[in-house]
Short mmCIF file of C-alpha atoms and ligand atoms in Angstrom, two decimals:
data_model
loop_
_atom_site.label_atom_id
_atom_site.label_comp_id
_atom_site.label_asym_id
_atom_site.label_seq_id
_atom_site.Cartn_x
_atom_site.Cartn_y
_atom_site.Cartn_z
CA UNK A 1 137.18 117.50 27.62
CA UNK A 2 134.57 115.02 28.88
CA UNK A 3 135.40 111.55 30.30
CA UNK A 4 133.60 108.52 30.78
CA UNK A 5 134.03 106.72 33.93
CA UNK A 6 132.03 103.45 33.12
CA UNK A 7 133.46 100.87 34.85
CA UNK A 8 134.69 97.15 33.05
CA UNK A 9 130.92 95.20 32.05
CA UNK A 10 132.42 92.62 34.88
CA UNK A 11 132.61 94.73 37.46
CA UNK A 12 131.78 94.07 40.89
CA UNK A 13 130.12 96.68 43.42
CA UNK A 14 129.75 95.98 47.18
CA UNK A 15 130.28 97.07 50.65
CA UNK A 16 131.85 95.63 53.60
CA UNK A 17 131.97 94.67 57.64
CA UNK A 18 133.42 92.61 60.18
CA UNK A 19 131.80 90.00 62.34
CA UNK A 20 132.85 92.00 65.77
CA UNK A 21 132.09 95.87 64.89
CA UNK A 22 128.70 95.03 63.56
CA UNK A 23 127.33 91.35 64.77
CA UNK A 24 126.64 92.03 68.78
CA UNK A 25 125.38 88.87 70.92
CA UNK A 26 128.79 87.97 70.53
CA UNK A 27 128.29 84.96 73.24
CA UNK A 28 125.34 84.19 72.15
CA UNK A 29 124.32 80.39 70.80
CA UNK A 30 126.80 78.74 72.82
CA UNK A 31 130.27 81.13 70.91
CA UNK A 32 133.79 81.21 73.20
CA UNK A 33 134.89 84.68 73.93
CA UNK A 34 137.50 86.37 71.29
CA UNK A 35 140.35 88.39 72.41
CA UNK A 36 137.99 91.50 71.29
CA UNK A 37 135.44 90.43 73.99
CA UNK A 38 137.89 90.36 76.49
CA UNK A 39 140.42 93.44 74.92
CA UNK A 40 136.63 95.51 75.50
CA UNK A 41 136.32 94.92 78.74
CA UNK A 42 139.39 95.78 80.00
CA UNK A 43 138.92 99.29 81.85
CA UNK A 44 140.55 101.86 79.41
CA UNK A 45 140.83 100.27 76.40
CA UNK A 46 137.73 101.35 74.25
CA UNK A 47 136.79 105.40 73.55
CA UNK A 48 133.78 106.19 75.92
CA UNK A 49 133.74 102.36 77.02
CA UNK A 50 132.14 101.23 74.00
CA UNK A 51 131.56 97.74 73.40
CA UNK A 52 130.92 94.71 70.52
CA UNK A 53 127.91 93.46 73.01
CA UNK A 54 125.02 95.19 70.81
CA UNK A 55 126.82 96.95 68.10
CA UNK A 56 124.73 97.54 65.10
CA UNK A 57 122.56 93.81 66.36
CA UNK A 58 123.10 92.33 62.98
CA UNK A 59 123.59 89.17 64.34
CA UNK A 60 119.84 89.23 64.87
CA UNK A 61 118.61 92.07 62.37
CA UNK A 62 120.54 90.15 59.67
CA UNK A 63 117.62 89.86 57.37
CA UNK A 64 116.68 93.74 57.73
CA UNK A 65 120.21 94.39 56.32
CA UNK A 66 120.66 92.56 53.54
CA UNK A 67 117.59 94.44 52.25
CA UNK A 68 119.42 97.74 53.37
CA UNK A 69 121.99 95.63 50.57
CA UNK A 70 119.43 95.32 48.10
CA UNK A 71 117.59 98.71 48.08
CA UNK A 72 121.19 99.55 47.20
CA UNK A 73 121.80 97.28 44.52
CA UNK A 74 124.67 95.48 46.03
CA UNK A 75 126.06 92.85 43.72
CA UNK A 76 128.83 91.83 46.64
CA UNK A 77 128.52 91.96 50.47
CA UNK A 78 131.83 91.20 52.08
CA UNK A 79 131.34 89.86 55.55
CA UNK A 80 133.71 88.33 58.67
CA UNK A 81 133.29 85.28 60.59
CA UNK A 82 133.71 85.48 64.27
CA UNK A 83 136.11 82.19 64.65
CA UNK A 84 135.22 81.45 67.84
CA UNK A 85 131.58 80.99 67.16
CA UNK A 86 131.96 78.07 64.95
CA UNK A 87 134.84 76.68 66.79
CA UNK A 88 133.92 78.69 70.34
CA UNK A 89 138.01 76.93 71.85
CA UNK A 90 139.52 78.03 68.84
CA UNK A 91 139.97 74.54 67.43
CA UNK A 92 138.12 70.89 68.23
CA UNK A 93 134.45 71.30 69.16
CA UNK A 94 132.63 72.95 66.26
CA UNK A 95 129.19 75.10 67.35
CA UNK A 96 126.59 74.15 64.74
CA UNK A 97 124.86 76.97 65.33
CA UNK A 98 127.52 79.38 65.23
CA UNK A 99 127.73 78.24 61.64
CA UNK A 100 124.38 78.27 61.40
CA UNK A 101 124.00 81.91 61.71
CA UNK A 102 126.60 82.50 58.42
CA UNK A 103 124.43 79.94 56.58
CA UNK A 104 121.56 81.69 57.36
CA UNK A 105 123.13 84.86 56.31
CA UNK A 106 124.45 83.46 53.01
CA UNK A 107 120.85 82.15 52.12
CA UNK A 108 119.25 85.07 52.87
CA UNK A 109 122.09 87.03 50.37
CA UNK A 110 121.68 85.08 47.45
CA UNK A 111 117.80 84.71 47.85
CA UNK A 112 118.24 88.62 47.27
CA UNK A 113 121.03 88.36 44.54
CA UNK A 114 124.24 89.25 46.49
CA UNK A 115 126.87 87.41 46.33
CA UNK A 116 128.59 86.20 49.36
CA UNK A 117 132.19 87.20 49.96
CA UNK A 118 133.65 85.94 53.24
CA UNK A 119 137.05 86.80 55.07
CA UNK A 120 137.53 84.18 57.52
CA UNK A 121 139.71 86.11 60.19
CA UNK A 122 138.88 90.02 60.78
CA UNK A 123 140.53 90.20 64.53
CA UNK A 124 138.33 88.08 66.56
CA UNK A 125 141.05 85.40 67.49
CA UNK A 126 139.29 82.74 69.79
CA UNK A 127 140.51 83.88 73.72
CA UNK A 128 140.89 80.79 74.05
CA UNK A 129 143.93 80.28 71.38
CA UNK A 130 145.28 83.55 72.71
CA UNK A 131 146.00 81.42 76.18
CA UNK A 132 147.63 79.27 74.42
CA UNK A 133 149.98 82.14 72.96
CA UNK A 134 147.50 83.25 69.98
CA UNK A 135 149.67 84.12 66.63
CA UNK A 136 153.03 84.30 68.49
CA UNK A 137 152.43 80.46 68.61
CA UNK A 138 153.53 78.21 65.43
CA UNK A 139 150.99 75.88 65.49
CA UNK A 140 148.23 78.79 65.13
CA UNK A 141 148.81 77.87 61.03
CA UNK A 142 147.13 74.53 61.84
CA UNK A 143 144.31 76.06 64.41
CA UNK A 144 143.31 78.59 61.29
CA UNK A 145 143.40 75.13 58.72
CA UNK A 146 141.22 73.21 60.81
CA UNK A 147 138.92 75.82 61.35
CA UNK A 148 138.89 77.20 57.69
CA UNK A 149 138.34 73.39 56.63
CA UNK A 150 135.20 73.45 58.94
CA UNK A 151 133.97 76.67 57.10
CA UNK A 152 134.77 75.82 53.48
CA UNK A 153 132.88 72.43 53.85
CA UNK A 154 130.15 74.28 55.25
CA UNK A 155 129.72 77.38 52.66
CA UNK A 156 132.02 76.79 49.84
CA UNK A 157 128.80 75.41 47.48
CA UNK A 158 127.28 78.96 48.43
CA UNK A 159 130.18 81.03 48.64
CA UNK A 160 132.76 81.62 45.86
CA UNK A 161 135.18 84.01 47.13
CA UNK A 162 136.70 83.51 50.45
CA UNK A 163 139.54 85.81 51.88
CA UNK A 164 141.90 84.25 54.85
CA UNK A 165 142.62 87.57 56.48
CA UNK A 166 142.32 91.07 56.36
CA UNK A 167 145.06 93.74 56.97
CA UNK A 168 147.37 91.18 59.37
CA UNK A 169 149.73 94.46 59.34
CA UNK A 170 147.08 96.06 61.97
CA UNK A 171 147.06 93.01 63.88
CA UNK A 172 150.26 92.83 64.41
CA UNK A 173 151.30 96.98 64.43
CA UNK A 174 147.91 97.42 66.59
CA UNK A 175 147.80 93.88 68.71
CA UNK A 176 151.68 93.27 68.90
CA UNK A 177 153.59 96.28 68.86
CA UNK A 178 151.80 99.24 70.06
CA UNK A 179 149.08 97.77 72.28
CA UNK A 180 146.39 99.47 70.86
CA UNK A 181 144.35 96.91 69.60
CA UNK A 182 143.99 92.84 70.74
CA UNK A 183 145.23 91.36 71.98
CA UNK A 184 146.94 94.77 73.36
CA UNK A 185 150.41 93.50 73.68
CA UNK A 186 153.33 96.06 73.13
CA UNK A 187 156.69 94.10 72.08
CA UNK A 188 159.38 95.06 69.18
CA UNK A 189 159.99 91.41 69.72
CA UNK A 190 156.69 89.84 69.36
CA UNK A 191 155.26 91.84 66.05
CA UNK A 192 157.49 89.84 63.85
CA UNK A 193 156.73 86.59 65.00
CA UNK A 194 152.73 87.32 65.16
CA UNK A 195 153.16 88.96 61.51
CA UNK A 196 155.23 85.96 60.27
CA UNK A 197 152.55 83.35 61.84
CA UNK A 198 149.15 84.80 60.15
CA UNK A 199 151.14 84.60 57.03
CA UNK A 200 152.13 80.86 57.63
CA UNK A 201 148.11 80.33 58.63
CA UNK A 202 147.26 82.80 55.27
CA UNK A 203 149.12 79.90 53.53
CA UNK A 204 148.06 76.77 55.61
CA UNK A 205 144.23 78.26 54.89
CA UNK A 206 144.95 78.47 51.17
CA UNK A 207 146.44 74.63 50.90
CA UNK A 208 143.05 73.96 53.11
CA UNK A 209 140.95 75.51 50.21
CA UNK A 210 142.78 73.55 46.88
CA UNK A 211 141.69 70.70 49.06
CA UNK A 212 138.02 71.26 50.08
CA UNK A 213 137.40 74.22 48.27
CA UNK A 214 136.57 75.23 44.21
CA UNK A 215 136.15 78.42 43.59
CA UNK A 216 138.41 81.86 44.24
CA UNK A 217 140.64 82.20 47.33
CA UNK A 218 142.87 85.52 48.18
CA UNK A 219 143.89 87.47 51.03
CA UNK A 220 143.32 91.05 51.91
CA UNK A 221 146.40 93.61 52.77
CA UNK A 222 145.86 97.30 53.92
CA UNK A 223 147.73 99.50 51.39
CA UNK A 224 149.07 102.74 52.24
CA UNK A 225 151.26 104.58 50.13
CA UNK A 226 154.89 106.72 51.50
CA UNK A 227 155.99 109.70 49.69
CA UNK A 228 159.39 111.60 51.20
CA UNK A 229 158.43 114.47 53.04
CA UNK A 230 161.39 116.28 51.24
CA UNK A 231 164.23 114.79 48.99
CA UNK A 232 166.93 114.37 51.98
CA UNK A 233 168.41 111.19 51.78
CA UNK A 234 167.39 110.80 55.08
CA UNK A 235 163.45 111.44 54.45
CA UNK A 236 163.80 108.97 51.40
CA UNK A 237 165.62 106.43 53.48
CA UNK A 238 162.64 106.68 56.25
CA UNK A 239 160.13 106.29 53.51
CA UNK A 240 161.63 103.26 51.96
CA UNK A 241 161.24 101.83 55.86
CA UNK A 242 158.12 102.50 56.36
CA UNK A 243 156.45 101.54 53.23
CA UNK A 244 158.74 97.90 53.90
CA UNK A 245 157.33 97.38 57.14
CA UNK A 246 153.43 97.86 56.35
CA UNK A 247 152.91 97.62 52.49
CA UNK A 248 155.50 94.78 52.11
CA UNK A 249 156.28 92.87 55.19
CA UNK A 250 152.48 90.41 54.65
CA UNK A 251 152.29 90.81 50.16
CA UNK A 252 155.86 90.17 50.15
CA UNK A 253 156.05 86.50 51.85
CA UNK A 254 153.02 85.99 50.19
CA UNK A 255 153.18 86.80 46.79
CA UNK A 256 157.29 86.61 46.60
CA UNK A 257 158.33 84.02 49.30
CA UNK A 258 160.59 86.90 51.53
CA UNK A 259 161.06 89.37 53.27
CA UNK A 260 162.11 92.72 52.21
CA UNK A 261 166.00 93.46 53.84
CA UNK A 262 164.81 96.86 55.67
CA UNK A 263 162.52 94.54 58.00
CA UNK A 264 165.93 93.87 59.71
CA UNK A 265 167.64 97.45 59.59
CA UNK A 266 163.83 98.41 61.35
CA UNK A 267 163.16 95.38 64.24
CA UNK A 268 167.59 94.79 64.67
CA UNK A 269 167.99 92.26 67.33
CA UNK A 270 164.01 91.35 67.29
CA UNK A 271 164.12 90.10 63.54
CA UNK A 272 164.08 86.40 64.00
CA UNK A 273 165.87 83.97 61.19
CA UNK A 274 162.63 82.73 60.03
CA UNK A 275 163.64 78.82 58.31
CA UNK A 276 163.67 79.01 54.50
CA UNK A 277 161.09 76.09 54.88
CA UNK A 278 158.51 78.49 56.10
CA UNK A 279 158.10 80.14 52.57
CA UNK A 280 157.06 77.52 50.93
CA UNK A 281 153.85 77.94 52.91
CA UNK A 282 153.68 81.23 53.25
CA UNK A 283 153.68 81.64 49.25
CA UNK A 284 150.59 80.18 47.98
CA UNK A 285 148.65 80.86 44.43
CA UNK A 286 145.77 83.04 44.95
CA UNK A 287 142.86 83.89 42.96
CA UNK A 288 142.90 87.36 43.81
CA UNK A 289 144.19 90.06 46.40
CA UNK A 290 142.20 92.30 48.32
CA UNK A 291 143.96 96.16 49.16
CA UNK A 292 142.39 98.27 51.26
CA UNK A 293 142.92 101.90 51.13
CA UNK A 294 142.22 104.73 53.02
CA UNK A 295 145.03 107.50 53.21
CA UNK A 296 148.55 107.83 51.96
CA UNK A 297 151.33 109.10 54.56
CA UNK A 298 153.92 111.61 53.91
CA UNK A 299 157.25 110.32 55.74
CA UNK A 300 159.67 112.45 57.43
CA UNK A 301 163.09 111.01 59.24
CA UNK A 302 162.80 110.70 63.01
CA UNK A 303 164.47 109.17 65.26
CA UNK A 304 162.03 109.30 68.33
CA UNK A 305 160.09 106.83 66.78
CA UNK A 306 160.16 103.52 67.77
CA UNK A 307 160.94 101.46 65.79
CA UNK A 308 160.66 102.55 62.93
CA UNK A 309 162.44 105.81 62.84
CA UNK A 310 159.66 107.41 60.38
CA UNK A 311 156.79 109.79 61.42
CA UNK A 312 153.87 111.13 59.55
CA UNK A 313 153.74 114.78 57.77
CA UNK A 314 150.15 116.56 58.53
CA UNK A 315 149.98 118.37 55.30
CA UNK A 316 148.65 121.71 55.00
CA UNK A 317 145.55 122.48 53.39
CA UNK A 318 143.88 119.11 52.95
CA UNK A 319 140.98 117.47 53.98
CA UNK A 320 141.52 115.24 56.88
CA UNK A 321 138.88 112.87 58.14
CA UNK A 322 137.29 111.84 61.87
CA UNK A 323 140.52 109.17 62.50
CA UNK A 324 142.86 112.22 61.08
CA UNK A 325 143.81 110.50 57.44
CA UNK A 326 144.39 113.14 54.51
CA UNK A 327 141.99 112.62 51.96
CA UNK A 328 144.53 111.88 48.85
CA UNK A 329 142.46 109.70 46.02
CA UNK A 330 145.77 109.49 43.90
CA UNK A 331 147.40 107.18 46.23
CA UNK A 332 144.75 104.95 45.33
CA UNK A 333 145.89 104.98 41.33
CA UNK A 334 149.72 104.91 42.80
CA UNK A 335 148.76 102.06 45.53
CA UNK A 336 146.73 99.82 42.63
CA UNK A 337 149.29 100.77 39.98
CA UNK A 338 152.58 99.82 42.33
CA UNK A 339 150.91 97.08 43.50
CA UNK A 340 150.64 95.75 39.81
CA UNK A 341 154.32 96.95 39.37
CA UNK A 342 155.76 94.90 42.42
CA UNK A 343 153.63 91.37 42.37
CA UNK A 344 152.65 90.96 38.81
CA UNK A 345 149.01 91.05 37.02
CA UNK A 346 146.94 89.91 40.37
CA UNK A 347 143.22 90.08 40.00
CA UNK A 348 142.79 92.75 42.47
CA UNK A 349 139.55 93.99 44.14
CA UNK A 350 139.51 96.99 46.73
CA UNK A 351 137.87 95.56 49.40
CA UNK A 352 137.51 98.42 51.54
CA UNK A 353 137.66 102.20 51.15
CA UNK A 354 135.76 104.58 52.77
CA UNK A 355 135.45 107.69 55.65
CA UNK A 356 134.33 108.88 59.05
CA UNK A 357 133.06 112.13 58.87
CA UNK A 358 130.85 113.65 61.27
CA UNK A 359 127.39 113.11 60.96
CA UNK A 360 125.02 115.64 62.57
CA UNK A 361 121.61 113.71 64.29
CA UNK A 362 119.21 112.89 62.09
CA UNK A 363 115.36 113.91 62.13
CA UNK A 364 112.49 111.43 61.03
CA UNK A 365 112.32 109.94 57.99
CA UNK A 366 115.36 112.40 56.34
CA UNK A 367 118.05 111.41 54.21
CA UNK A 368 121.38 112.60 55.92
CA UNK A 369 123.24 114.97 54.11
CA UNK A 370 127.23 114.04 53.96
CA UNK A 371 129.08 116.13 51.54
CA UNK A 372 132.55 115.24 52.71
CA UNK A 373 131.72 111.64 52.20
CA UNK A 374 129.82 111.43 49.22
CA UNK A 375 132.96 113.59 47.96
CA UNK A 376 135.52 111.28 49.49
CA UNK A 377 133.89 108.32 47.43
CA UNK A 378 133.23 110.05 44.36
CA UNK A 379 136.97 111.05 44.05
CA UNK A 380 138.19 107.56 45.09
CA UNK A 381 135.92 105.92 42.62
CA UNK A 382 137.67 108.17 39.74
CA UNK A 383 141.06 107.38 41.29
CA UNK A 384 140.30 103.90 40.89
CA UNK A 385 139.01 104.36 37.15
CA UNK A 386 142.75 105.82 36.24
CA UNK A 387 144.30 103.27 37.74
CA UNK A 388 141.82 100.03 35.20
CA UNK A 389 142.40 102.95 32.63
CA UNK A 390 146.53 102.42 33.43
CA UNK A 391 146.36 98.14 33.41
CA UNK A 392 145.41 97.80 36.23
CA UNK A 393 143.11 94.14 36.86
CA UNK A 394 140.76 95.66 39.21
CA UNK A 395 137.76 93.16 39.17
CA UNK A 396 135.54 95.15 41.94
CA UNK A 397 135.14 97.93 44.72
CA UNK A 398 133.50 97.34 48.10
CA UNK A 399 133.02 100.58 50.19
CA UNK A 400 133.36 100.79 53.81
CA UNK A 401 130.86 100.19 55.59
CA UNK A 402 127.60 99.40 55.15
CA UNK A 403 126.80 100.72 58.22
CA UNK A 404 127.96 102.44 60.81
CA UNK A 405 129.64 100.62 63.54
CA UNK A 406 132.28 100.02 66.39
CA UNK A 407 135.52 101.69 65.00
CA UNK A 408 137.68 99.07 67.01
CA UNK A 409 139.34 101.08 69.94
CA UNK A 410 137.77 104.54 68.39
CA UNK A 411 134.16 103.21 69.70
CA UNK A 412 130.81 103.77 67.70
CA UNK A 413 131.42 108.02 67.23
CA UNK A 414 133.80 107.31 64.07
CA UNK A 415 130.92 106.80 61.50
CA UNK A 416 132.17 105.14 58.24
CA UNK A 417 128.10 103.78 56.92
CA UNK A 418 126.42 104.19 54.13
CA UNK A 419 124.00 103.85 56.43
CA UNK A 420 123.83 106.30 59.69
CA UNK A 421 122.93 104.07 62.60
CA UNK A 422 121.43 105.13 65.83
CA UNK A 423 123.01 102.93 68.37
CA UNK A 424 120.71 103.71 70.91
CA UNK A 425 117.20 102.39 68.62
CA UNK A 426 119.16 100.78 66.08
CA UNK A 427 117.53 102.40 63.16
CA UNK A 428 118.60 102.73 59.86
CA UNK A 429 119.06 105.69 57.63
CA UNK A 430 120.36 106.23 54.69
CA UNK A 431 123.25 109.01 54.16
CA UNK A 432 123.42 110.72 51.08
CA UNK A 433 126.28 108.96 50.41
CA UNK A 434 123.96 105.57 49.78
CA UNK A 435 122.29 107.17 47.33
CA UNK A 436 124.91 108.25 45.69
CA UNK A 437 126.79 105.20 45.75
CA UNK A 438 123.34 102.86 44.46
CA UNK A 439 123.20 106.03 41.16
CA UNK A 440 126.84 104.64 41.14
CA UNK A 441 126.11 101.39 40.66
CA UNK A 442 123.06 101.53 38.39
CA UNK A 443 125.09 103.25 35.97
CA UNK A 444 128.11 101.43 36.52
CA UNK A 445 130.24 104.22 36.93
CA UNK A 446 128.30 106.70 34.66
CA UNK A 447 127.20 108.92 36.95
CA UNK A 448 130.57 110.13 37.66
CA UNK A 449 131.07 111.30 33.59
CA UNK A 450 132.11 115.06 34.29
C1 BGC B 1 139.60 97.62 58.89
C2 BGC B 1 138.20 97.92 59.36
C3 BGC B 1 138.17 99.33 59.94
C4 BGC B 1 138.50 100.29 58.83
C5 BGC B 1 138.47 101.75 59.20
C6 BGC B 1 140.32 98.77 58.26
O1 BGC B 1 141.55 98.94 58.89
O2 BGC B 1 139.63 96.47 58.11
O3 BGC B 1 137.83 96.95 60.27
O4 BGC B 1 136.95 99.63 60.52
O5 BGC B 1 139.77 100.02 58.32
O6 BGC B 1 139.45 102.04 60.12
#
């Protein structure tokens, strides 16, 4: 039996970053320091003491890349901007040429045909609104509205779809909770307050768009799916938890105005009584939602693990990438498909999805061979036909990443580009993988018949 795996006429192909693992200078042109300037160095808390100060230099190779876009065929470039460049205290002063810079940038995209797509907070709070208690502060709703105001009236006649954040559940699992990310705090009782705050400033940046803004507005959740390790109640019970607590604790006050119950039974004592009131900003309409999806998790019962009393099952036999996550396309098809299932016909876009595999050098003027990538994609991109094939509204795909960068706290040896980057000349190449992905594209989908 053949199939066809053209995608919808509509349909949108792109690739992502984030202002911090891929800008560098991030001081320069008069920007404040974010909490990931500062959270970098601290002694300790980066792999190999790796930095956002150079990074892949797109900040001033900008125009280089967005040709990397083009000999691709990119119809979408999703992009970050670093807060505390345009507003470098977090709220007041605004840097014109912080905002410069993302002008310049969303010129230079459409003068190539790429349509801008712009998430407004990827983890670079302003340090500066971190002193004065960053998300675990209420009034950080009306810091993100002021500054997303600044940035709408700026862009919004160039740029039609705007995200307010991506994945707040690493933010506040990462930043809050385990200390592993910025701001590196590590409090059961903080996490809900943080998580409950970027989803009052999600809101506040929506009601700042019907305002100022007129085109598409969304936000952009990491999605990844629990199945029971076994059918104890137990294992099911530990499932249901842990799926709550990262797949519905940010959609649900969202897209339902709540909270789902097991958020208590996890945090007990820490769970504050949020007010009622808070909902009604918390639920705004959006144009669309953004998942991002990497791996899926198999959930086993266990009460060592705080707080959630659920731990991950390595399976046996699978693929596992560089950051150790099974490669398991169907819980892309079961993530879009759920999603669908839970909060209603959505437009929905993946906005990331992608792998680090290892990447040996590369020699002059080679294209990198990456088998275990160009797989991974090539199986995800079918997963996510079955899923349009099954109802789902999936408008477009945007692979992570463009290029190479700083994995966070992993450093620059995770590599998750299209394009291999060598940090230490900053050239270019392109992976298989590119290729691949640009056939994709010209074919919309074709290329994947089988
Ligand atoms: C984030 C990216 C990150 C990627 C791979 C997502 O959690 O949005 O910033 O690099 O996954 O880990």
């Amino acid at each position: 039996m053949t199939h066809s795996y053209r995608f919808p006429a509509d349909f949108h192909w792109g690739a992502a970053t984030s202002a911090y693992q891929i800008e560098g200078s991030p001081l320069a042109d008069g920007a404040g320091p974010s909490i990931w300037e500062r959270f970098a160095h601290t002694p300790g808390m980066m792999a190999n003491g790796d930095t956002g100060d150079v990074a892949c230099d797109h900040y001033r190779r900008y125009r280089d890349d967005v040709r990397l876009m083009r000999a691709l065929g990119l119809q979408g470039y999703r992009f970050s901007i670093a807060w505390a460049r345009v507003l470098p205290e977090g709220t007041g002063r605004v840097n014109q040429k912080g905002l410069d810079f993302y002008s310049r940038l969303v010129d230079e995209l459409l003068e190539h045909g790429i349509e801008p797509n712009a998430t407004l907070f990827h983890w670079d709070l302003p340090a500066a609104l971190d002193d004065r208690g960053g998300w675990l502060n209420r009034d950080s709703a009306d810091w993100f509205a002021e500054y997303a105001g600044v940035v709408f009236k700026a862009l919004d006649g160039r740029v039609k779809r705007w995200s307010t954040l991506n994945e707040p559940w690493v933010v506040t699992d990462g930043g809050y909770l385990h200390g592993v990310l910025a701001p590196g705090h590590r409090s059961k009782y903080e996490a809900p307050i943080a998580a409950h705050n970027l989803m009052r400033a999600s809101g506040a940046g929506i009601q700042a768009y019907r305002a100022l803004g007129k085109h598409e507005i969304g936000v952009v959740f990491n999605i990844e799916p629990k199945y029971p390790a076994s059918d104890r109640a137990e294992d099911i019970a530990a499932t249901r938890r842990a799926q709550a607590y990262m797949n519905e604790q940010f959609a649900d006050p969202a897209l339902l105005g709540s909270y789902p119950p097991e958020l208590k039974e996890i945090f007990g004592a820490a769970w504050p009584d949020f007010p009622e009131d808070d909902f009604k900003l918390t639920r705004q309409p959006v144009d669309f939602v953004g998942l991002n999806y990497y791996t899926r998790a198999v959930v086993r019962h266990d009460p060592g693990q705080y707080p959630l009393r659920a731990s991950p099952v390595r399976q046996p036999n699978k693929t596992y990438t560089e950051t150790g996550w099974e490669v398991y396309e169907q819980g892309l098809t079961d993530m879009l498909t759920w999603f669908r299932q839970r909060y209603g016909d959505i437009p929905l876009y993946v906005t990331e999805n992608g792998s680090a595999f290892y990447d040996p050098p590369v020699a002059e003027d080679e294209v990198l061979d990456d088998p275990l990538r160009t797989g991974y994609l090539r199986k995800h991109l079918k997963a996510m036909h079955r899923a349009i094939e099954a109802g789902v509204n999936l408008k477009g795909y945007y692979a992570w990443s463009l290029l190479d960068n700083l994995e966070w706290s992993l450093g620059f040896a995770k590599r998750f580009g299209l394009y291999h980057v060598d940090f230490a000349t900053q050239k270019r190449t392109p992976k298989a993988t590119a290729k691949f992905y640009a056939q994709v594209i010209a074919t919309n989908g074709a290329v994947l018949d089988d």
